Structures are given as C-alpha cells and as structure tokens.
Amino acid sequence: MTTRAVHPASNPLRGAVEVPGDKSVSHRALILGALAEGATRIENLAPGADVAATRRCLEALGVRVEAEGETVVVHGRGLEESLAPSPHALDAQNSGTTTRLLMGVLSGQTFEAEITGDDSLRRRPMKRVAEPLRRMGAEIELRDGEYSPVRIRGRRPLHALRYELPVPSAQVKSALLLASLFADEKSSVRDPFGTRDHTERMLSAMTTSEGLSASGDRITFRPTALHGGCSISVPRDVSSASFFLAAAALVEGSDVTLPGVGLNPTRTGFLEIIREMGGRVRASGRNEAEVEPRGTLRARFSPLYGVRVEARRLPALVDEVPVLAVLATQAHGATRIEGAGELRVKESNRLEGVASNLRRMGARAEVQGDALCVEGPTPLRGAEVDTTGDHRLAMAFAVAALVAEGETVLSDARCVEVSYPGFFEDLEKLSS
Ligand code: S3P
C-alpha cells in the first residue's frame, strides 16, 4: 500500500487542467461499440483502471479493441452474432459499472459466464440488477444471494420487461436497457430519480428513431440494431473536475480553468450546489452539438455558506458527496446532505468513511440516518486519512489537506488510478 503525504497549499491554485475522459460515458462507449455493426471510434476514452477493466472483459468475450493514436476503435460484433464465451472468469476489478452493465449484456448471450472482482466489488449489492434480469429470463447466481462473483446463463430472446427502478441507480437502469437489446418485444424502465442518462443518449445516437423513446420518466426501448461507423467523443469527467473546483473555491486567490468538461444535466448537481454555497463557478463555451454536452469551467476562491441538499438532488451529484462534505467544513453554517444512503454501497461505505476521516482532521461531521451533516467552518489539521482504497475518498481528502494545518497522509493513494491516474500530478501543476 502506497501512502502519500499532501501538504497545505502554499500558493493559490492557478492555470488550466484537462481532466480525463468521463468514466461513465467511456464504459458505455466500449460496450455499445462492442454490440454495434462495424467499427466505433472513441475519442478521449477515460484512462483509469475501471474502464480498462471493461475493455479487457470485452476482449475476453472476443471483441477486438485497437488504439489508433489518441482514438480507440472497437470492432463491434453486432447483435445477431453472439459474443464469444470466455475460458476464464471476467475480472471487473474495482468496477461496479463494469459488472452491472455486463450482467445486462451477458443476459442476452447464449453461453455461461462468470464475473468477479476485487474485495471491494465483492461486497457490493448485485441483486438489484439480477432480480429484474431474471424476470427477463436470464439465470443468475450470486454469492450468498447478493454478491459477486456472479454466474450468468443468458437466453435469446429475453422476455421484454416493464420495470420501475426501486433504487436510484443508473447502473441498474443501463443493465436493463442493454438486456432489452436482446428482448422479444419493447421494454420500458421508469426512473423516478432522474439518474444519469448516458446510456439513453448513446442508444439514441446509435439507433433509428424507432429505437428509444422517453415519456416523462419512462424510457421505452424497442430492440433494434446498433449502427457502427459512429464516432463518440467522450467529454472530460465532471466528477474528476469537481475536486479542482472545490480546491479552487477553498484556497485563497485560486483561479482554475477546466476545458471540455461534460455538462450533462443529470451529472451537474455539484456545480449547482457549489454555486448555492457562494462558490464562483462559471461554465462557458457550451457545446450542445455532441451526444454529451460540454463546456469550459472556471472556478475561483470565494467564501462559502452551508447548504441543505435535498434527497431528490442526490443522483446528479452522488459521486461528489465526499468532496462536497470537505467544502462544507469550511463553509459558514450547517450543511445537511440528505438521502445519501446509497453512499454506503459504493467502492467503500463513503458515508462513514467521509464522516470519520473528517472528524480525524478536526471537522464536525456526523451521519444522521441517511444524511451527512457537517457544521462549519472549522480549522482542519493534517491527519492520517484511511481511504480504504476508495479513489473518491483519496481525492476528496487530498483537497481537504490543502487547507489543513500540517501534513496529511493518505493511505493507499494509488487507488486514484481507478478514475484519474494523473490526479496528484495535475494538482501539483495547479499549485506550483
Ligand atoms: C455510474 C452510476 C453511479 C455512480 C457510479 C457510475 C454509472 O452508480 O455512482 O460511479 O456509470 O452508471 P449507481 O448507478 O450504482 O448509483
């Protein structure tokens, strides 16, 4: 385990950083590319370990993926031809998205497959995906009825499904939409939570207009071939950008610019909240021409105030809660982030992990039911932070360390490679 020391910022953060490609969009581009007819070109694919795991799983299923300079080309096999059975278990490593989305795809194949992963992944709930996929006709075995490794025996065609999401999970919704590519009739999924819609956008772009339709919060998908020959340009990841937006808001004199960042409204909840807290964050040069909108973000230092985040807003900032809690320690007044129960089943129990590490640094933070409550402002002191190998905790606490007194040591800091391999280098670049 590599620890990493992070010191208080001695200078304002200034300059521009190109954060990596969006992780969620990248997983989907690879998977839909694999199922399309012919080649799909993907620009700016996310460089992290999670997306690399999806790529390797697809390769193990017979999909050819090639790098052409900065572009990745996926040679799709089409929907008619099955993927190829893998002689070994597919290793999703730390990636819930890889596991759940592939469960959807494998439900529609004609062979048996197993998906496994690391210790963190094997503690995450999978029944939420398995249960509706079983209704579609797939045979799925979970360890202890809930966990990975997952064994799947698919069938073709699957039964069409009409389903309402019981949990706010884009991964569940996406798995079902992917499975519905192999169904005998049109399927529909209701998402009353408004979770991220990257799969729907990409499916729309790759099918004819009869494929996908949305009415209110119900998405209907009629099985249709995915055309290849598409070029998918992955925007930069707004979740990765949020660490620098927060750092700029906290460190006096900072002024940071982040070009090409994804501005899909199902993902930009953190931008709204930081502004409501008094943060000076501006988006400019909005480009709506691509499947995923994007623009340049600029963030500057400013005083912050506590805020109440209602549960309905959580899906659009679910991965940003750790860094939002860090911001709240420096804000004037109380911050209450409600309906955050899903954070217990992320790469770690993020609710407890954030609150306990913040307390170690001297903050007033506690979990009340499903709410994370922080009372600010409090001076932070450097501490040993237990990241539990969770990339978002490591990056959030690197930001906290910038405004703490003395050195902060992050355990297992290499976990940032899951989503942002160059994170510490980029942070140093802005600080020097
Ligand atoms: C993701 C959805 C979210 C998010 C995760 C990526 C996706 O998870 O936390 O980092 O790509 O669909 P859930 O769908 O489980 O809430």
Coordinates of C-alpha atoms and ligand atoms in Angstrom, one line a residue:
M1 CA 0.0 0.0 0.0
T2 CA 1.4 3.3 -1.0
T3 CA 0.8 6.2 1.3
R4 CA 1.0 9.8 0.0
A5 CA 1.7 12.9 2.0
V6 CA -0.2 16.0 1.0
H7 CA 0.8 19.4 2.3
P8 CA -1.2 22.6 2.8
A9 CA -1.3 24.8 -0.3
S10 CA 1.5 27.4 -0.1
N11 CA 0.2 29.2 -3.3
P12 CA -3.1 29.7 -4.9
L13 CA -4.2 27.2 -7.5
R14 CA -3.9 28.7 -10.9
G15 CA -4.0 27.7 -14.5
A16 CA -5.8 25.1 -16.7
V17 CA -6.0 21.3 -16.4
E18 CA -7.5 18.9 -18.9
V19 CA -9.1 16.3 -16.6
P20 CA -9.5 12.8 -18.1
G21 CA -12.5 11.5 -20.2
D22 CA -15.7 10.7 -18.4
K23 CA -15.7 7.2 -16.8
S24 CA -19.4 6.5 -17.2
V25 CA -19.5 7.6 -20.8
S26 CA -16.4 5.6 -21.6
H27 CA -17.8 2.3 -20.2
R28 CA -20.9 2.7 -22.3
A29 CA -19.0 3.7 -25.5
L30 CA -16.9 0.5 -25.2
I31 CA -19.9 -1.7 -24.5
L32 CA -22.3 -0.3 -27.1
G33 CA -19.4 -0.2 -29.6
A34 CA -18.9 -3.9 -29.0
L35 CA -22.6 -4.6 -29.8
A36 CA -22.7 -2.3 -32.9
E37 CA -22.4 -3.4 -36.5
G38 CA -18.9 -2.5 -37.5
A39 CA -16.3 -0.1 -36.1
T40 CA -17.0 2.6 -33.5
R41 CA -14.3 5.2 -32.9
I42 CA -14.0 6.6 -29.4
E43 CA -12.1 9.8 -28.7
N44 CA -10.8 10.7 -25.3
L45 CA -11.6 7.4 -23.6
A46 CA -11.1 7.5 -19.8
P47 CA -7.6 6.3 -18.9
G48 CA -8.4 4.8 -15.5
A49 CA -8.4 1.2 -14.3
D50 CA -12.2 0.8 -14.2
V51 CA -12.6 1.5 -17.9
A52 CA -9.5 -0.7 -18.7
A53 CA -11.3 -3.5 -16.9
T54 CA -14.4 -3.1 -19.1
R55 CA -12.1 -3.2 -22.2
R56 CA -10.3 -6.3 -21.0
C57 CA -13.6 -8.1 -20.2
L58 CA -14.9 -7.3 -23.7
E59 CA -11.7 -8.5 -25.3
A60 CA -12.1 -11.8 -23.3
L61 CA -15.5 -12.0 -24.9
G62 CA -14.0 -11.9 -28.4
V63 CA -14.3 -8.1 -29.1
R64 CA -11.3 -6.5 -30.9
V65 CA -10.4 -3.1 -29.5
E66 CA -7.5 -1.2 -31.0
A67 CA -5.7 2.1 -30.2
E68 CA -5.2 4.4 -33.2
G69 CA -3.2 7.3 -31.7
E70 CA -5.5 9.1 -29.3
T71 CA -8.5 7.2 -30.6
V72 CA -9.7 3.8 -29.6
V73 CA -11.5 1.7 -32.2
V74 CA -14.0 -1.0 -31.1
H75 CA -14.8 -3.6 -33.8
G76 CA -18.4 -4.4 -33.0
R77 CA -19.8 -7.9 -33.5
G78 CA -23.4 -6.8 -34.0
L79 CA -26.4 -8.2 -32.0
E80 CA -27.0 -11.2 -34.1
E81 CA -23.7 -12.8 -33.6
S82 CA -23.2 -13.8 -30.0
L83 CA -20.1 -12.6 -28.1
A84 CA -17.6 -15.4 -27.6
P85 CA -17.6 -17.4 -24.3
S86 CA -14.5 -16.6 -22.2
P87 CA -12.4 -19.5 -20.9
H88 CA -11.9 -17.7 -17.6
A89 CA -13.9 -15.5 -15.2
L90 CA -14.2 -11.9 -16.3
D91 CA -12.3 -9.7 -13.9
A92 CA -14.2 -6.4 -13.3
Q93 CA -11.6 -5.4 -10.6
N94 CA -13.0 -2.5 -8.6
S95 CA -15.7 -1.5 -11.1
G96 CA -19.4 -1.8 -10.3
T97 CA -20.3 -0.3 -13.6
T98 CA -18.4 -3.0 -15.5
T99 CA -20.1 -5.7 -13.5
R100 CA -23.6 -4.4 -13.7
L101 CA -23.6 -3.3 -17.3
L102 CA -22.0 -6.6 -18.4
M103 CA -24.6 -8.5 -16.5
G104 CA -27.2 -6.9 -18.8
V105 CA -25.2 -7.8 -21.9
L106 CA -24.5 -11.4 -20.8
S107 CA -28.1 -12.0 -20.0
G108 CA -28.7 -11.9 -23.8
Q109 CA -25.9 -14.2 -24.8
T110 CA -26.1 -17.9 -25.4
F111 CA -23.4 -19.1 -23.1
E112 CA -22.5 -19.2 -19.4
A113 CA -20.2 -16.6 -18.0
E114 CA -18.7 -15.5 -14.6
I115 CA -17.8 -12.0 -13.5
T116 CA -15.6 -11.5 -10.4
G117 CA -13.7 -8.6 -8.9
D118 CA -11.7 -7.3 -6.0
D119 CA -12.6 -7.3 -2.3
S120 CA -14.5 -4.0 -2.5
L121 CA -16.5 -5.1 -5.5
R122 CA -17.4 -8.4 -3.9
R123 CA -19.1 -6.6 -1.1
R124 CA -21.4 -4.5 -3.3
P125 CA -25.1 -5.4 -3.9
M126 CA -25.9 -7.2 -7.2
K127 CA -29.4 -8.5 -6.5
R128 CA -30.8 -5.1 -7.6
V129 CA -29.6 -6.0 -11.1
A130 CA -30.0 -9.8 -11.0
E131 CA -33.6 -9.7 -10.0
P132 CA -35.1 -7.8 -13.0
L133 CA -32.7 -9.6 -15.4
R134 CA -34.1 -13.0 -14.0
R135 CA -37.6 -11.7 -14.8
M136 CA -36.3 -11.3 -18.4
G137 CA -35.3 -15.0 -18.4
A138 CA -31.6 -14.9 -17.5
E139 CA -30.3 -17.5 -15.0
I140 CA -28.2 -15.6 -12.5
E141 CA -26.4 -17.0 -9.4
L142 CA -25.0 -14.6 -6.8
R143 CA -22.7 -15.5 -4.0
D144 CA -24.8 -15.6 -0.8
G145 CA -27.8 -14.5 -2.9
E146 CA -26.4 -10.9 -3.2
Y147 CA -22.7 -10.6 -4.2
S148 CA -20.1 -11.1 -6.9
P149 CA -18.8 -13.5 -8.3
V150 CA -21.8 -13.6 -10.5
R151 CA -22.6 -16.6 -12.8
I152 CA -24.9 -15.8 -15.7
R153 CA -26.5 -18.1 -18.2
G154 CA -28.2 -15.9 -20.8
R155 CA -31.0 -16.7 -23.2
R156 CA -32.3 -15.4 -26.5
P157 CA -34.6 -13.8 -26.9
L158 CA -35.1 -12.4 -23.5
H159 CA -38.6 -11.5 -22.3
A160 CA -39.5 -7.9 -22.6
L161 CA -39.6 -6.1 -19.3
R162 CA -41.7 -3.3 -17.8
Y163 CA -40.0 -2.1 -14.6
E164 CA -39.7 0.8 -12.2
L165 CA -36.3 1.3 -10.5
P166 CA -36.6 0.7 -6.8
V167 CA -33.2 2.3 -6.1
P168 CA -31.6 5.4 -7.7
S169 CA -29.1 3.5 -9.8
A170 CA -28.1 4.4 -13.4
Q171 CA -26.2 1.1 -13.4
V172 CA -29.3 -0.9 -12.9
K173 CA -31.2 1.1 -15.5
S174 CA -28.4 0.7 -18.0
A175 CA -28.1 -3.0 -17.4
L176 CA -31.8 -3.4 -18.2
L177 CA -31.6 -1.2 -21.3
L178 CA -28.7 -3.3 -22.5
A179 CA -30.5 -6.5 -21.9
S180 CA -33.6 -5.1 -23.7
L181 CA -31.5 -5.1 -26.9
F182 CA -32.0 -8.9 -26.8
A183 CA -35.7 -8.9 -25.9
D184 CA -38.6 -10.2 -28.0
E185 CA -40.6 -7.0 -27.7
K186 CA -40.2 -3.4 -26.5
S187 CA -39.2 -3.0 -22.8
S188 CA -39.7 0.0 -20.6
V189 CA -38.0 1.3 -17.4
R190 CA -39.3 4.0 -15.2
D191 CA -36.6 6.1 -13.5
P192 CA -38.4 8.4 -11.0
F193 CA -35.0 9.5 -9.6
G194 CA -33.6 11.0 -12.8
T195 CA -30.3 9.1 -12.7
R196 CA -27.6 9.8 -15.3
D197 CA -28.8 9.2 -18.9
H198 CA -25.6 8.5 -20.8
T199 CA -26.9 5.0 -22.0
E200 CA -30.1 6.5 -23.3
R201 CA -28.3 9.3 -25.2
M202 CA -25.8 6.8 -26.8
L203 CA -28.5 4.3 -27.7
S204 CA -30.5 7.1 -29.3
A205 CA -27.4 8.2 -31.3
M206 CA -26.7 4.6 -32.5
T207 CA -30.3 3.5 -33.4
T208 CA -33.0 4.7 -35.7
S209 CA -35.7 7.0 -34.2
E210 CA -38.0 4.0 -33.5
G211 CA -35.4 2.5 -31.0
L212 CA -35.6 4.6 -27.9
S213 CA -38.3 7.0 -26.7
A214 CA -38.9 8.7 -23.4
S215 CA -42.1 9.9 -22.0
G216 CA -41.9 11.7 -18.6
D217 CA -39.6 9.4 -16.5
R218 CA -40.4 6.3 -18.5
I219 CA -37.9 5.1 -21.1
T220 CA -39.1 2.7 -23.8
F221 CA -36.7 0.7 -25.9
R222 CA -37.6 -1.4 -28.9
P223 CA -34.9 -4.0 -29.9
T224 CA -33.0 -2.5 -32.8
A225 CA -29.6 -3.0 -34.4
L226 CA -26.9 -0.5 -33.3
H227 CA -25.2 1.1 -36.3
G228 CA -21.5 1.2 -36.3
G229 CA -19.4 3.8 -38.1
C230 CA -20.1 6.2 -35.2
S231 CA -17.5 8.5 -33.7
I232 CA -18.1 9.0 -30.0
S233 CA -16.3 12.0 -28.4
V234 CA -16.1 11.5 -24.6
P235 CA -16.3 14.7 -22.6
R236 CA -14.0 15.3 -19.7
D237 CA -15.3 13.9 -16.4
V238 CA -17.2 16.4 -14.4
S239 CA -16.8 14.2 -11.3
S240 CA -13.0 14.4 -11.7
A241 CA -13.3 18.2 -12.3
S242 CA -15.2 18.6 -9.1
F243 CA -12.0 18.1 -7.0
F244 CA -10.3 21.1 -8.6
L245 CA -13.5 23.2 -8.5
A246 CA -13.6 22.5 -4.7
A247 CA -9.9 23.1 -4.3
A248 CA -10.1 26.5 -6.1
A249 CA -13.1 27.5 -4.0
L250 CA -11.1 26.7 -0.8
V251 CA -7.6 28.0 -1.4
E252 CA -7.4 31.8 -1.3
G253 CA -6.5 33.5 -4.5
S254 CA -7.2 30.5 -6.7
D255 CA -8.4 30.7 -10.3
V256 CA -8.7 27.4 -12.2
T257 CA -9.9 26.6 -15.7
L258 CA -11.1 23.2 -16.9
P259 CA -11.9 22.9 -20.6
G260 CA -14.1 20.4 -22.3
V261 CA -15.9 19.1 -19.2
G262 CA -19.2 17.2 -19.6
L263 CA -22.2 19.3 -18.6
N264 CA -25.0 16.7 -18.9
P265 CA -27.7 18.0 -16.6
T266 CA -28.0 14.6 -14.9
R267 CA -24.4 15.0 -13.7
T268 CA -24.0 18.6 -12.8
G269 CA -25.7 18.7 -9.4
F270 CA -22.4 19.6 -7.7
L271 CA -22.0 22.7 -9.9
E272 CA -25.4 23.9 -8.8
I273 CA -24.7 23.3 -5.1
I274 CA -21.3 24.9 -5.0
R275 CA -22.9 28.0 -6.5
E276 CA -25.6 27.9 -4.0
M277 CA -22.9 27.8 -1.3
G278 CA -21.5 31.0 -2.7
G279 CA -18.8 29.4 -4.9
R280 CA -17.7 31.3 -8.1
V281 CA -18.1 28.6 -10.7
R282 CA -18.8 29.6 -14.3
A283 CA -19.5 27.5 -17.4
S284 CA -18.7 29.0 -20.8
G285 CA -18.4 27.9 -24.4
R286 CA -21.2 25.4 -24.1
N287 CA -21.2 22.9 -26.9
E288 CA -24.5 21.1 -27.3
A289 CA -23.7 19.6 -30.7
E290 CA -22.3 16.3 -29.4
V291 CA -24.3 13.5 -27.8
E292 CA -23.0 14.7 -24.5
P293 CA -22.9 18.5 -23.9
R294 CA -19.7 20.0 -22.6
G295 CA -18.0 23.4 -21.9
T296 CA -15.2 25.2 -20.0
L297 CA -15.5 25.5 -16.3
R298 CA -13.8 28.3 -14.3
A299 CA -13.7 28.3 -10.5
R300 CA -12.3 31.0 -8.2
F301 CA -11.8 31.3 -4.5
S302 CA -14.8 32.7 -2.5
P303 CA -16.3 32.5 1.0
L304 CA -18.8 29.6 1.3
Y305 CA -22.0 29.1 3.2
G306 CA -23.7 25.9 4.5
V307 CA -26.5 24.4 2.4
R308 CA -29.3 21.8 2.7
V309 CA -29.1 19.3 -0.2
E310 CA -32.4 17.5 -0.5
A311 CA -32.6 13.8 -1.4
R312 CA -34.1 14.4 -4.8
R313 CA -30.8 16.2 -5.8
L314 CA -28.5 13.3 -4.9
P315 CA -28.4 11.3 -8.1
A316 CA -26.9 14.3 -10.0
L317 CA -24.1 14.6 -7.5
V318 CA -23.8 11.1 -6.0
D319 CA -20.1 10.7 -6.6
E320 CA -19.3 14.3 -5.5
V321 CA -20.6 13.9 -1.9
P322 CA -17.2 13.3 -0.4
V323 CA -15.7 16.5 -1.8
L324 CA -18.9 18.4 -1.1
A325 CA -18.5 17.4 2.6
V326 CA -15.0 18.7 2.5
L327 CA -16.2 22.0 1.2
A328 CA -18.8 22.1 4.0
T329 CA -16.1 22.0 6.7
Q330 CA -15.0 25.5 5.5
A331 CA -18.5 26.9 4.9
H332 CA -20.2 29.1 7.4
G333 CA -23.2 27.3 9.0
A334 CA -24.6 23.8 8.7
T335 CA -24.6 21.6 5.6
R336 CA -27.0 18.7 5.5
I337 CA -26.8 16.2 2.6
E338 CA -30.0 14.2 2.7
G339 CA -30.9 10.8 1.2
A340 CA -27.3 9.8 0.9
G341 CA -27.9 6.1 1.9
E342 CA -26.6 4.8 -1.5
L343 CA -23.1 6.0 -0.5
R344 CA -22.9 3.1 1.9
V345 CA -22.7 0.7 -1.1
K346 CA -20.2 2.5 -3.3
E347 CA -16.5 1.4 -3.6
S348 CA -16.5 1.8 0.2
N349 CA -19.0 2.9 2.8
R350 CA -18.5 6.5 1.9
L351 CA -20.9 7.9 4.4
E352 CA -18.9 6.5 7.3
G353 CA -15.6 7.0 5.6
V354 CA -16.1 10.7 4.9
A355 CA -17.5 11.5 8.4
S356 CA -14.9 9.6 10.3
N357 CA -11.9 10.9 8.3
L358 CA -13.3 14.5 8.5
R359 CA -13.5 14.1 12.3
R360 CA -9.9 12.9 12.4
M361 CA -9.0 16.2 10.7
G362 CA -10.9 18.2 13.4
A363 CA -14.2 18.8 11.5
R364 CA -17.6 18.5 13.0
A365 CA -19.2 15.8 10.8
E366 CA -21.7 13.1 11.6
V367 CA -24.1 10.7 9.9
Q368 CA -27.8 11.0 10.9
G369 CA -29.8 8.2 9.3
D370 CA -29.1 8.7 5.6
A371 CA -28.0 12.3 6.0
L372 CA -24.4 13.5 6.2
C373 CA -24.2 16.6 8.4
V374 CA -21.3 19.0 8.6
E375 CA -21.0 22.1 10.8
G376 CA -18.6 24.8 9.6
P377 CA -16.3 26.5 9.5
T378 CA -13.7 24.5 11.4
P379 CA -10.0 24.6 11.0
L380 CA -8.7 21.3 9.7
R381 CA -5.5 19.7 11.0
G382 CA -3.4 17.2 9.0
A383 CA -4.1 13.6 9.9
E384 CA -3.7 10.0 8.7
V385 CA -6.6 9.5 6.4
D386 CA -7.9 6.0 5.8
T387 CA -9.0 6.0 2.2
T388 CA -10.0 2.3 2.4
G389 CA -8.7 2.1 -1.2
D390 CA -11.6 4.3 -2.4
H391 CA -10.5 6.7 -5.2
R392 CA -13.0 9.4 -4.5
L393 CA -12.1 9.5 -0.8
A394 CA -8.4 9.8 -1.6
M395 CA -9.0 12.7 -4.0
A396 CA -11.5 14.5 -1.6
F397 CA -9.1 14.3 1.3
A398 CA -6.2 15.5 -0.9
V399 CA -8.3 18.6 -1.3
A400 CA -9.0 18.8 2.4
A401 CA -5.2 18.6 3.0
L402 CA -4.7 21.8 1.0
V403 CA -6.5 23.8 3.7
A404 CA -5.3 21.8 6.7
E405 CA -2.6 22.7 9.1
G406 CA 0.4 20.3 8.8
E407 CA 0.8 17.2 6.7
T408 CA -2.0 14.8 5.7
V409 CA -1.1 11.2 4.9
L410 CA -3.5 9.3 2.6
S411 CA -3.4 5.5 2.8
D412 CA -3.4 3.5 -0.4
A413 CA -3.2 6.7 -2.5
R414 CA -2.6 4.8 -5.7
C415 CA -6.3 4.0 -5.7
V416 CA -6.8 7.3 -7.6
E417 CA -5.8 5.3 -10.7
V418 CA -9.3 3.8 -10.8
S419 CA -10.6 7.0 -12.3
Y420 CA -7.8 9.6 -12.5
P421 CA -4.2 8.2 -12.9
G422 CA -2.6 11.7 -13.1
F423 CA -4.6 13.3 -10.3
F424 CA -1.7 14.2 -8.0
E425 CA 0.4 15.5 -10.9
D426 CA -2.4 17.7 -12.1
L427 CA -3.0 19.0 -8.5
E428 CA 0.7 19.8 -8.2
K429 CA 0.7 21.5 -11.6
L430 CA -2.1 23.9 -10.5
S431 CA -0.3 24.5 -7.1
S432 CA 3.2 25.4 -8.5
Ligands
S3P1 C1 -22.5 5.1 -12.5 C2 -23.6 5.3 -11.7 C3 -23.5 5.6 -10.3 C4 -22.1 6.2 -9.9 C5 -21.0 5.4 -10.5 C6 -21.1 5.3 -12.0 C7 -22.7 4.8 -13.9 O1 -23.7 4.4 -9.6 O2 -22.0 6.2 -8.5 O3 -19.8 6.0 -10.1 O4 -21.7 4.9 -14.7 O5 -23.8 4.4 -14.3 P1 -25.2 3.8 -9.3 O6 -25.8 3.6 -10.6 O7 -24.9 2.4 -8.7 O8 -25.8 4.7 -8.4

